[in-house]
Coordinates of C-alpha atoms and ligand atoms in Angstrom, one line a residue:
X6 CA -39.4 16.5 25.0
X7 CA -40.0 19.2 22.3
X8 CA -36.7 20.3 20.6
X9 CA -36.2 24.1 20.9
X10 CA -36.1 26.2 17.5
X11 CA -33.2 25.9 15.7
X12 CA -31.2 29.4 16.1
X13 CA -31.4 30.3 12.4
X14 CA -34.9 29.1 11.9
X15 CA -33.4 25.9 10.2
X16 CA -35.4 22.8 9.9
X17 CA -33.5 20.3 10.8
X18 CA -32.7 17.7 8.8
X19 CA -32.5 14.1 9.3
X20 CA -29.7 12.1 10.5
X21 CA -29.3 10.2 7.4
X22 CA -29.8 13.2 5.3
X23 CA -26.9 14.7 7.1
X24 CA -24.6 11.5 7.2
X25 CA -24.7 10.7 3.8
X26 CA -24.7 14.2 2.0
X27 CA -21.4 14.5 0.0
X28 CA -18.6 15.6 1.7
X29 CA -17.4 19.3 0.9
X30 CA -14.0 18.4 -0.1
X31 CA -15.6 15.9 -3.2
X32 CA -16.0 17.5 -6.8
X33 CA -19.5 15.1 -7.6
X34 CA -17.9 15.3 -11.8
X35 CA -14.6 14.1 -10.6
X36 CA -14.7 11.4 -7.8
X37 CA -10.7 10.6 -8.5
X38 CA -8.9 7.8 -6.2
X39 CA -11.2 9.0 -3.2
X40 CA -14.2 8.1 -4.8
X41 CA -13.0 5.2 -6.1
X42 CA -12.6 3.9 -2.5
X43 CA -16.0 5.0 -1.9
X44 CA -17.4 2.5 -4.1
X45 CA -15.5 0.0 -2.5
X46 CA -17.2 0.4 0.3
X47 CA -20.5 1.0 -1.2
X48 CA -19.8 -2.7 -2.8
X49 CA -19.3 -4.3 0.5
X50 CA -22.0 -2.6 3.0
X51 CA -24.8 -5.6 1.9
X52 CA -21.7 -8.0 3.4
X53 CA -21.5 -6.2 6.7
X54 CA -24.7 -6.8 8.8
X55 CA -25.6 -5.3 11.5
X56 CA -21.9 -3.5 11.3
X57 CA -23.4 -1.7 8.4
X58 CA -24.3 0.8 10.9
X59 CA -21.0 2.5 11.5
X60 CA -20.1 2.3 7.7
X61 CA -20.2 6.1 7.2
X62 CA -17.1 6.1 9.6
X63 CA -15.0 4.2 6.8
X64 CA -16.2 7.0 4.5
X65 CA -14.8 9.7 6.5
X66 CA -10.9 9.9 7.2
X67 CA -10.5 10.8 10.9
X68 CA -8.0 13.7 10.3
X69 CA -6.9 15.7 7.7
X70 CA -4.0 17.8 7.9
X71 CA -2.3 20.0 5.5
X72 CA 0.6 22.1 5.9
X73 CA 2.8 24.5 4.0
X74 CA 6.5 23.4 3.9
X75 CA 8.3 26.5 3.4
X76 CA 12.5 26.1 2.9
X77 CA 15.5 28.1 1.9
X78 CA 16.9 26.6 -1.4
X79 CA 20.2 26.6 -2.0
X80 CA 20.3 30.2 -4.1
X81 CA 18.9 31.6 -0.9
X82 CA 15.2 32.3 -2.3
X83 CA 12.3 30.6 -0.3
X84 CA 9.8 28.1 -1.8
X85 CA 6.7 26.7 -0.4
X86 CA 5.2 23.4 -0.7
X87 CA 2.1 21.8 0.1
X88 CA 2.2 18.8 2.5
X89 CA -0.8 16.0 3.8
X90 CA -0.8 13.4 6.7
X91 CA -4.1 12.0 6.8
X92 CA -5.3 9.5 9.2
X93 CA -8.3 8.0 7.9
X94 CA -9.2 5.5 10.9
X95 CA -7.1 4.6 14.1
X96 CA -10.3 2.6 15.7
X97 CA -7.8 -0.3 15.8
X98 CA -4.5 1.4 16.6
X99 CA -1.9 4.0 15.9
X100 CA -2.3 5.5 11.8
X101 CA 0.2 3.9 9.8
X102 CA 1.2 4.6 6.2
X103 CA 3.7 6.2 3.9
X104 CA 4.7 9.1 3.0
X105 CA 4.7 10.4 -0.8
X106 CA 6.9 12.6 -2.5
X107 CA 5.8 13.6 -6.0
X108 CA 4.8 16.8 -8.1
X109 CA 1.4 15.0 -8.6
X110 CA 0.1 14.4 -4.8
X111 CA -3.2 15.1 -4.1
X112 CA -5.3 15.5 -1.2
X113 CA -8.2 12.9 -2.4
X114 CA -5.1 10.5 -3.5
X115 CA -3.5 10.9 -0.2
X116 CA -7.3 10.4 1.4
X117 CA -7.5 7.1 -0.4
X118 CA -4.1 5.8 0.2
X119 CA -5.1 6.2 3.5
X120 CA -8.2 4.4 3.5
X121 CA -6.6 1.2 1.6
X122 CA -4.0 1.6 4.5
X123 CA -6.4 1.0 7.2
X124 CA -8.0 -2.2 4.8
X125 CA -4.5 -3.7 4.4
X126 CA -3.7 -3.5 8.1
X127 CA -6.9 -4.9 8.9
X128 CA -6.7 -7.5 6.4
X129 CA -3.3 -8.8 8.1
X130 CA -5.0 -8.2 11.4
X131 CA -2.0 -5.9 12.2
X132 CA -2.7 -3.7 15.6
X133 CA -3.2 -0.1 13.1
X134 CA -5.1 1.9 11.4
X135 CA -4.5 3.4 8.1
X136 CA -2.8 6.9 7.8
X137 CA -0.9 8.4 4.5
X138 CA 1.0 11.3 3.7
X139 CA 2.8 13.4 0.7
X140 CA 4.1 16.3 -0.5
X141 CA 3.6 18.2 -3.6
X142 CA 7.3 18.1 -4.8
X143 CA 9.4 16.8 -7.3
X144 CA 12.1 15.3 -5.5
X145 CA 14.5 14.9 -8.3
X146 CA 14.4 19.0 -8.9
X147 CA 15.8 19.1 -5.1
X148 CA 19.5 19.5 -3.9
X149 CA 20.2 17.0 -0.9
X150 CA 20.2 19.8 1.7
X151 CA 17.0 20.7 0.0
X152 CA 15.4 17.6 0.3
X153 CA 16.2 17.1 3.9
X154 CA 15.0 20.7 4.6
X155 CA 11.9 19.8 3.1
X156 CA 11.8 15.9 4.9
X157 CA 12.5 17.9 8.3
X158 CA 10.1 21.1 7.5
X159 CA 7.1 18.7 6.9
X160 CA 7.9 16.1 9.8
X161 CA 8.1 19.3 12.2
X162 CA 4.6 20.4 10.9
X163 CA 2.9 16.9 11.1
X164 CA 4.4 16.2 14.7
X165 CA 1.3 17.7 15.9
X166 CA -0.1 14.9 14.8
X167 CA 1.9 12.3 14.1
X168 CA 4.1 9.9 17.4
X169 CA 5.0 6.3 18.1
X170 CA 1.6 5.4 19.7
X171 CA -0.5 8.1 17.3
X172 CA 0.7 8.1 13.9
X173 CA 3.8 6.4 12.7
X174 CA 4.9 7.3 8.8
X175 CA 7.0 4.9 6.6
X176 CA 8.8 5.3 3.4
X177 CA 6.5 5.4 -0.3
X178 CA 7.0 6.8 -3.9
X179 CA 10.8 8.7 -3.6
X180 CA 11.1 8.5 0.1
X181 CA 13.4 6.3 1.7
X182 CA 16.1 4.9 4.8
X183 CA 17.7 8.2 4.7
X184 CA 14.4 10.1 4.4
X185 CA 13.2 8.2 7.9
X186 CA 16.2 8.9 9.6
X187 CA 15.5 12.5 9.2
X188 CA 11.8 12.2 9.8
X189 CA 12.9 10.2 13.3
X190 CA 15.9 12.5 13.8
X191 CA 13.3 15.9 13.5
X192 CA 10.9 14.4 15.7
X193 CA 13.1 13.4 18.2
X194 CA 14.8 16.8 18.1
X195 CA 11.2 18.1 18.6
X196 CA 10.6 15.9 21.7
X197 CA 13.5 15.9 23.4
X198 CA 14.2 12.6 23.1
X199 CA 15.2 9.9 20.7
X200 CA 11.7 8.1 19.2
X201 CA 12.8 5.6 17.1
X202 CA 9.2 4.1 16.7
X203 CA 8.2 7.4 15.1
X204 CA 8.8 5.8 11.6
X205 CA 9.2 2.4 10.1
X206 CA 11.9 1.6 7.1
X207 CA 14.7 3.2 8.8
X208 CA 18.3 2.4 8.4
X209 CA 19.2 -1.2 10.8
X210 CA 21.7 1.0 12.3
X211 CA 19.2 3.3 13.9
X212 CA 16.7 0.9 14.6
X213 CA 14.9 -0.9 11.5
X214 CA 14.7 -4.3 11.1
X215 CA 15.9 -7.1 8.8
X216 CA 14.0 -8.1 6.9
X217 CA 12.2 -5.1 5.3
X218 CA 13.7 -4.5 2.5
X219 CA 12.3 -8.1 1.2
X220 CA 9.7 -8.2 2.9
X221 CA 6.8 -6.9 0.2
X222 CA 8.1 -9.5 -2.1
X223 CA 8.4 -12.3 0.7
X224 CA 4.8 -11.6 1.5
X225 CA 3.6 -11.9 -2.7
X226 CA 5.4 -15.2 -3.2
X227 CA 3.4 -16.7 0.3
X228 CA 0.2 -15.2 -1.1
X229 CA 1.1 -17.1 -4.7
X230 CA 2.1 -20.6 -2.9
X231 CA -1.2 -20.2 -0.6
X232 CA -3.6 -19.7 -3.8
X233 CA -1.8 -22.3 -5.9
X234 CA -2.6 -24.2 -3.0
X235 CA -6.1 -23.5 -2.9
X236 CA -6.6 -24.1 -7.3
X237 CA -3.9 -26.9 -7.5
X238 CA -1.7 -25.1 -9.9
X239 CA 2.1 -26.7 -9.2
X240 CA 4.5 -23.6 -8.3
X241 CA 7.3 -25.7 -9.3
X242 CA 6.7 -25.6 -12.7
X243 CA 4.4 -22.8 -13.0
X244 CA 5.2 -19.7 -15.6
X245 CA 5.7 -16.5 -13.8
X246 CA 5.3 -12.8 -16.1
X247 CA 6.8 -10.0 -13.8
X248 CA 6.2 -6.4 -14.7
X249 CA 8.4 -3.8 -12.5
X250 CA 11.7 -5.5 -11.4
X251 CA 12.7 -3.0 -8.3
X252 CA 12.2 -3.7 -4.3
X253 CA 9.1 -6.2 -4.7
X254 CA 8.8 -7.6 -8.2
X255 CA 13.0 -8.6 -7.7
X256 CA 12.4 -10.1 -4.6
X257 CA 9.3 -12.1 -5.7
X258 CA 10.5 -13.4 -8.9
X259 CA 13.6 -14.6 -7.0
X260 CA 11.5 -16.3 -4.5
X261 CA 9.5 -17.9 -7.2
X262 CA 12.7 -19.4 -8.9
X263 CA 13.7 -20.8 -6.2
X264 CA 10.5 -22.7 -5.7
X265 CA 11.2 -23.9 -9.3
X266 CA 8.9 -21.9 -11.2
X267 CA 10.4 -20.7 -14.6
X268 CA 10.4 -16.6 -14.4
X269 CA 9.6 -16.3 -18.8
X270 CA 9.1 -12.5 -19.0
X271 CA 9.8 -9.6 -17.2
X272 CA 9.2 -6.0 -18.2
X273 CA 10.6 -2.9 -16.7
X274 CA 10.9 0.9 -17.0
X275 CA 13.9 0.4 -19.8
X276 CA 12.1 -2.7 -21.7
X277 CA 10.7 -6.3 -21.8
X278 CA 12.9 -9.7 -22.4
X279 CA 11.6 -12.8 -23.3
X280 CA 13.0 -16.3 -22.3
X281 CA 10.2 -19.9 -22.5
X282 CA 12.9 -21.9 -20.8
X283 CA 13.0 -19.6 -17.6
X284 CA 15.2 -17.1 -17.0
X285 CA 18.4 -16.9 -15.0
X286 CA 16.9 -15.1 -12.5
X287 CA 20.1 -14.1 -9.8
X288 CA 21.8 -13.6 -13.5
X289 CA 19.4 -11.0 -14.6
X290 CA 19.3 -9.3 -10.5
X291 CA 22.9 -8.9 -11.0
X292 CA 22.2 -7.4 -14.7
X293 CA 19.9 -5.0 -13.2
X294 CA 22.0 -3.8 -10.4
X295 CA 24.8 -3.1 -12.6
X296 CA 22.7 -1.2 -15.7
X297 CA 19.7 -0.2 -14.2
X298 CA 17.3 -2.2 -16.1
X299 CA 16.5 -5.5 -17.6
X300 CA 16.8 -4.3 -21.2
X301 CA 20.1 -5.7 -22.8
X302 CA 20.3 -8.6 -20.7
X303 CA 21.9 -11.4 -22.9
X304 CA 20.5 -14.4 -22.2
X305 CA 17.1 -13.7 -23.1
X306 CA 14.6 -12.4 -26.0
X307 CA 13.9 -8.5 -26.0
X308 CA 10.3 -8.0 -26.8
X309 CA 7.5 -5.4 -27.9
X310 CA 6.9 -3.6 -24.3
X311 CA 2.6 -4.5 -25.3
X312 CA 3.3 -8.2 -26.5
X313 CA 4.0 -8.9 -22.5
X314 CA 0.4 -8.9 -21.5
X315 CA 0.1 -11.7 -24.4
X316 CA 2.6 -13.9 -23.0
X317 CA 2.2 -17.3 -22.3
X318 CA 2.1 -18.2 -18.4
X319 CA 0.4 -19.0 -15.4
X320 CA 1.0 -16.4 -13.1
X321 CA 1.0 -12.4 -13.8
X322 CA 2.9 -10.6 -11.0
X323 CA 1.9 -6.6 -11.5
X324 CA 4.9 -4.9 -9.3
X325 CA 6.0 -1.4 -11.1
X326 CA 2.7 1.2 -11.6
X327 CA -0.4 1.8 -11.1
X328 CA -3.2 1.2 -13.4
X329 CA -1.6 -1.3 -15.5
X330 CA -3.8 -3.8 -16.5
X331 CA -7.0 -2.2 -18.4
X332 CA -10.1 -3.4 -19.9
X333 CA -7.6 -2.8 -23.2
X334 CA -5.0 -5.7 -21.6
X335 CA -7.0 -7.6 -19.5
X336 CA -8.7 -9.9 -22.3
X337 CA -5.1 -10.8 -23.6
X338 CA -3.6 -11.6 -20.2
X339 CA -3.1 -16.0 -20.2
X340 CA -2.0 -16.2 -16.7
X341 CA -4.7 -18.1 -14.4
X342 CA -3.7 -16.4 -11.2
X343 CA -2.6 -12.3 -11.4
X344 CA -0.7 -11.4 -8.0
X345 CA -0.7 -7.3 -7.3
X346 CA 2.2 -6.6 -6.0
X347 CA 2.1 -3.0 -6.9
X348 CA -0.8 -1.0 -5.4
X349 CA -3.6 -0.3 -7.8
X350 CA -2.7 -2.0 -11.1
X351 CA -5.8 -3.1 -11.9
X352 CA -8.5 -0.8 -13.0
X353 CA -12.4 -1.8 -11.9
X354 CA -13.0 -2.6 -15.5
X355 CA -10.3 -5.0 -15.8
X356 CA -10.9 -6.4 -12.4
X357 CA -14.5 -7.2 -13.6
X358 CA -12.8 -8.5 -17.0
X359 CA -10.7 -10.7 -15.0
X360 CA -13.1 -11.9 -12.8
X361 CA -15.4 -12.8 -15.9
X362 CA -12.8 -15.1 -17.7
X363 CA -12.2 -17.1 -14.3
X364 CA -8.5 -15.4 -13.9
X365 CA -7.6 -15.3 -10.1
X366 CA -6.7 -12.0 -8.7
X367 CA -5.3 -11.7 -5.4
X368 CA -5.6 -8.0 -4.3
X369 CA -2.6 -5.7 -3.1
X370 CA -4.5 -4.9 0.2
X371 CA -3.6 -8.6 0.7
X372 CA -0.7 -9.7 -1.8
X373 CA 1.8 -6.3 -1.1
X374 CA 0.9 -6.1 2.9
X375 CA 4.1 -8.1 3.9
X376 CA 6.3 -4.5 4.0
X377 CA 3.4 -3.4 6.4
X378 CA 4.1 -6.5 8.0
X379 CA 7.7 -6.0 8.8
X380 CA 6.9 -2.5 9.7
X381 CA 4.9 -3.6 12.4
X382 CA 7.7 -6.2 13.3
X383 CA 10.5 -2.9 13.3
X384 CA 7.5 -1.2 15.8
X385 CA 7.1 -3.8 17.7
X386 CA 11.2 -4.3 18.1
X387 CA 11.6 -0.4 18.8
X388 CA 9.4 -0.7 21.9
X389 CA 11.1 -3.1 23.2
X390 CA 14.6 -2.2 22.4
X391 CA 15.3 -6.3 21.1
X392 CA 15.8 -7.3 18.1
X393 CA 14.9 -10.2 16.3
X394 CA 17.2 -12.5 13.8
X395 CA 16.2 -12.6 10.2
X396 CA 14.8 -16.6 10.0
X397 CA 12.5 -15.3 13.2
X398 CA 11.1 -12.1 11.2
X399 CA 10.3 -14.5 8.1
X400 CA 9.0 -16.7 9.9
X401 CA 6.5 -14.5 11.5
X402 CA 5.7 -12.8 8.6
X403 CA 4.8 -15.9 6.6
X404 CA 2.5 -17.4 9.5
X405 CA 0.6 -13.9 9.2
X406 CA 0.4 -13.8 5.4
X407 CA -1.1 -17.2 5.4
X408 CA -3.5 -16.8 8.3
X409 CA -4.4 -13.7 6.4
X410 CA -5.0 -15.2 3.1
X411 CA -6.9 -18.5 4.7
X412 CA -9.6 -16.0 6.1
X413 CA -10.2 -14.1 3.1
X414 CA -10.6 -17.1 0.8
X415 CA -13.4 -18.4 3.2
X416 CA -14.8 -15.4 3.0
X417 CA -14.7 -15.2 -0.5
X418 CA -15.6 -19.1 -0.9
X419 CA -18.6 -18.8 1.4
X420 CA -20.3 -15.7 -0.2
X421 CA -19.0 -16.8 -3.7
X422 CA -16.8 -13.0 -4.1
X423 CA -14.0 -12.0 -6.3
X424 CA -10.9 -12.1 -3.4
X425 CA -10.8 -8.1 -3.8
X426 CA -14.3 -7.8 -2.3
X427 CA -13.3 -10.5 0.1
X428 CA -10.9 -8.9 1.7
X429 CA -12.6 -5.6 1.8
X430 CA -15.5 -7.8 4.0
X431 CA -12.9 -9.2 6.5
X432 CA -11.1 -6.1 6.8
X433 CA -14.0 -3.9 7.3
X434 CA -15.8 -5.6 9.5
X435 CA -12.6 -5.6 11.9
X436 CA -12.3 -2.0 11.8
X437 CA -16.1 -1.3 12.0
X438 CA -15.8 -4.7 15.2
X439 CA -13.3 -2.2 16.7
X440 CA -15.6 0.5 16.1
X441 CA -18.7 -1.1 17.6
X442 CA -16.6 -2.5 20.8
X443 CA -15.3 1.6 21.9
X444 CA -18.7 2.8 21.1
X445 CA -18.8 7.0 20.6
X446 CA -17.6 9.5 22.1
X447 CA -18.8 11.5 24.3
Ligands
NAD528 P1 11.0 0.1 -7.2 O1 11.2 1.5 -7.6 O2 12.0 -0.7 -6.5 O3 10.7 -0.7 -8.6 C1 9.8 -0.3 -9.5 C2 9.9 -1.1 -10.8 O4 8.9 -0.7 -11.7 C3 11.3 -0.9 -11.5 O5 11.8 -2.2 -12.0 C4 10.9 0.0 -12.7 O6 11.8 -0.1 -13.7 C5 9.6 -0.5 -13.0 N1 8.8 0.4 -13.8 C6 8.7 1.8 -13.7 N2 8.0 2.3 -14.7 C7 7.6 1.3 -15.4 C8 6.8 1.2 -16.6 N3 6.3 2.3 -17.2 N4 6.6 0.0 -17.1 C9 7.1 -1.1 -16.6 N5 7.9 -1.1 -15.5 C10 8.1 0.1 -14.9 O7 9.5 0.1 -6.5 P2 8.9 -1.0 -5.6 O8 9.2 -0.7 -4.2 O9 9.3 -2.4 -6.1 O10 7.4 -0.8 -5.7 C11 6.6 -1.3 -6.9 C12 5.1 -1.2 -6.6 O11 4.9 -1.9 -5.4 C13 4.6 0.2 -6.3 O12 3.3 0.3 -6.8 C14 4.6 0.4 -4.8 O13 3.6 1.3 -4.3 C15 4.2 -1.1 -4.4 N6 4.5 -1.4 -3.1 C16 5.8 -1.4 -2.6 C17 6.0 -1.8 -1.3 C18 7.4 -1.9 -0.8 O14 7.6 -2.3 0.4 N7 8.4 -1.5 -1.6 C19 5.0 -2.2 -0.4 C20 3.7 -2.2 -0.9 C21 3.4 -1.8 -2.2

């Protein structure tokens, strides 16, 4: 059949041509996080076979939405804020990911916050797709009634889009409990009905589950037991380094003491403390909750905050920032085994560093998915209106943490990989399975 002329006289170009041109929203001098991500899936497309074929849909986010957030403040003038949800893929289930508040959001860090969302999930074989979502605001320059005028501004202008079976938010950078319960509340509101499965890492009281709150650091000390497993490194008297002492490097340095490992630095926000012997790990929680940080605490060292990454030990347990550990760290790091619990510590330069000095890394999209984990459990306990005990939720989540890790190290064992690019392969060829089973529509 000929093809009739195209209406401006156009030559049409080819398929591939038009796939693969660079998306409008990318500056080519300035890929940023986005781009980033885009490599990462350039790296594993020779893994994928004949799943290659749909790999421009990982390259793509589904949606994009931005909104204006405009509130009272409290003096009674009117700012405006710029807000992002962005469902990158749902080919495997409802979007689900956080949502950022911070001066410094962007829409290509949103973008690839997204993406990663939809590889974690995958990579834990968890029933979603990866969605994200921020707002350009300093949260700290907000009064409470102007922070939950902005919380319920923002939810009312992504409900459009977001729902317990579409798109279902959760708490990042500055958001939190109280945050969700005004997300859920505003939605609700909006619907005309109570939705608790809106959002995940709400208060228990309104329908979140135990659990959470541990569960990011629960899910990096299984990863760590599994991979000692796997290189026969003795947890029980391993040497654990911790950098970030909060939600998820507290939990897992606790978990690790308990296993009899001997927690010998830790480094926060205030400072870094030294102890060889181990440190008294629920002595040093308690120092934190009362001051705030780790500095001052008695019964250990204080150190140089740079002399950390020289420290002697076996495992390295990233949990504060990103970007941590750079090609200027990574050839002074001793551990044999480095554990992200943060996302994105490791730069690509330090990641091939690592890799070429025989250190272990196991990934966030892996090591850090036990809070998506939980999430899932709250979802799954909203639905259903029944809620499960606290031994049931850890239970489940460590079965699904190790099933998760076993597949990714054969993956990376049979194609000889670093673990990072493993579980990129495992979790992009579920999405792009998912993708090849619903076929296109129309
Ligand atoms: P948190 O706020 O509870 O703790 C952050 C810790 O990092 C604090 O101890 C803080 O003092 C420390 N820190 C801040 N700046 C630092 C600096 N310059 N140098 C050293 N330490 C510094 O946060 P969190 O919930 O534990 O999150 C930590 C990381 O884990 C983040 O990258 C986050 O995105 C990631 N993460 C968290 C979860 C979760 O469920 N909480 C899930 C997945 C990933």
């Amino acid at each position: 059949m000929s093809q009739a002329p195209h209406p401006t006289g156009a030559v049409a170009n080819s398929p591939a041509a038009l796939t693969n041109a660079l998306p409008s929203y990318l500056d080519p001098n300035n890929l940023g996080p986005w781009g980033i991500y885009l490599q990462q899936v350039d790296r594993v497309t020779p893994y994928l076979g004949n799943l290659a074929r749909w790999v421009d849909t990982l390259k793509r986010p589904k949606r994009t939405l931005i909104v204006d957030v405009p509130i009272h403040l409290d003096d009674g003038s009117v700012a405006h804020f710029e807000g992002y949800r962005v469902q990158h893929n749902t080919s495997r289930g409802p979007g689900k990911g956080g949502v950022r508040f911070h001066q410094n959001v962007t829409l290509s860090e949103v973008m690839a916050l997204s993406a990663w969302m939809s590889i974690k999930n995958a990579a834990v074989n968890v029933p979603y797709g990866g969605a994200k979502g921020g707002i350009r605001v300093d949260p700290r320059q907000l009064t409470i009634g102007e922070l939950e005028r902005v919380t319920r501004r923002y939810t009312s202008e992504i409900g459009i889009i977001i729902g317990p079976t579409k798109d279902i938010p959760a708490p990042d950078v500055n958001t939190n409990e109280q945050i969700m319960a005004w997300m859920m509340d505003t939605y609700s509101m909006n619907e005309g009905s109570t939705a608790t499965g809106v959002v995940t890492g709400k208060p228990v009281d309104l329908g979140g589950s135990l659990g959470r709150r541990e569960a990011t650091g629960r899910g990096v000390f299984t990863v760590g037991v599994e991979a000692a497993k796997h290189t026969g490194m003795d947890i029980s008297t391993a040497r654990v380094a911790v950098q970030g002492f909060g939600n998820v490097g507290g939990v897992a340095g606790k978990l690790f003491a308990e296993a009899g490992a001997k927690v010998v630095a830790v480094q926060d926000h205030g400072g870094t403390i030294y102890r060889e012997a181990g440190l008294d790990v629920p002595g040093l929680l308690a120092h934190v909750a009362r001051t705030g940080s780790v500095a001052g605490f008695e019964q250990a060292e204080a150190m140089a905050d740079d002399a950390f990454w020289d420290v002697p030990c076996d495992i390295l347990i990233p949990a504060a920032l990103e970007q941590q550990i750079t090609h200027a760290n990574a050839g002074r790091i001793q551990a044999k085994m480095v554990i992200e619990g943060a996302n994105g510590p490791t730069t690509p330069q330090a990641d091939d560093i690592l890799h070429d000095r025989g250190v272990l890394v196991v990934p966030d999209v892996i090591a850090n998915a036990g809070g998506v984990t939980v999430s899932y459990f709250e979802w799954v306990q909203d639905f259903s209106s029944f809620f499960w005990s606290e031994d049931e939720i850890n239970a489940r989540l460590v079965k699904i943490m190790q099933d998760a890790f076993a597949a990714v190290w054969q993956v990376a064992d049979a194609n000889k990989v670093s673990l990072r690019t493993a579980t990129f392969i495992v979790a992009c060829k579920r999405i792009l399975h998912a993708r090849d089973l619903r076929g296109l529509y129309p």
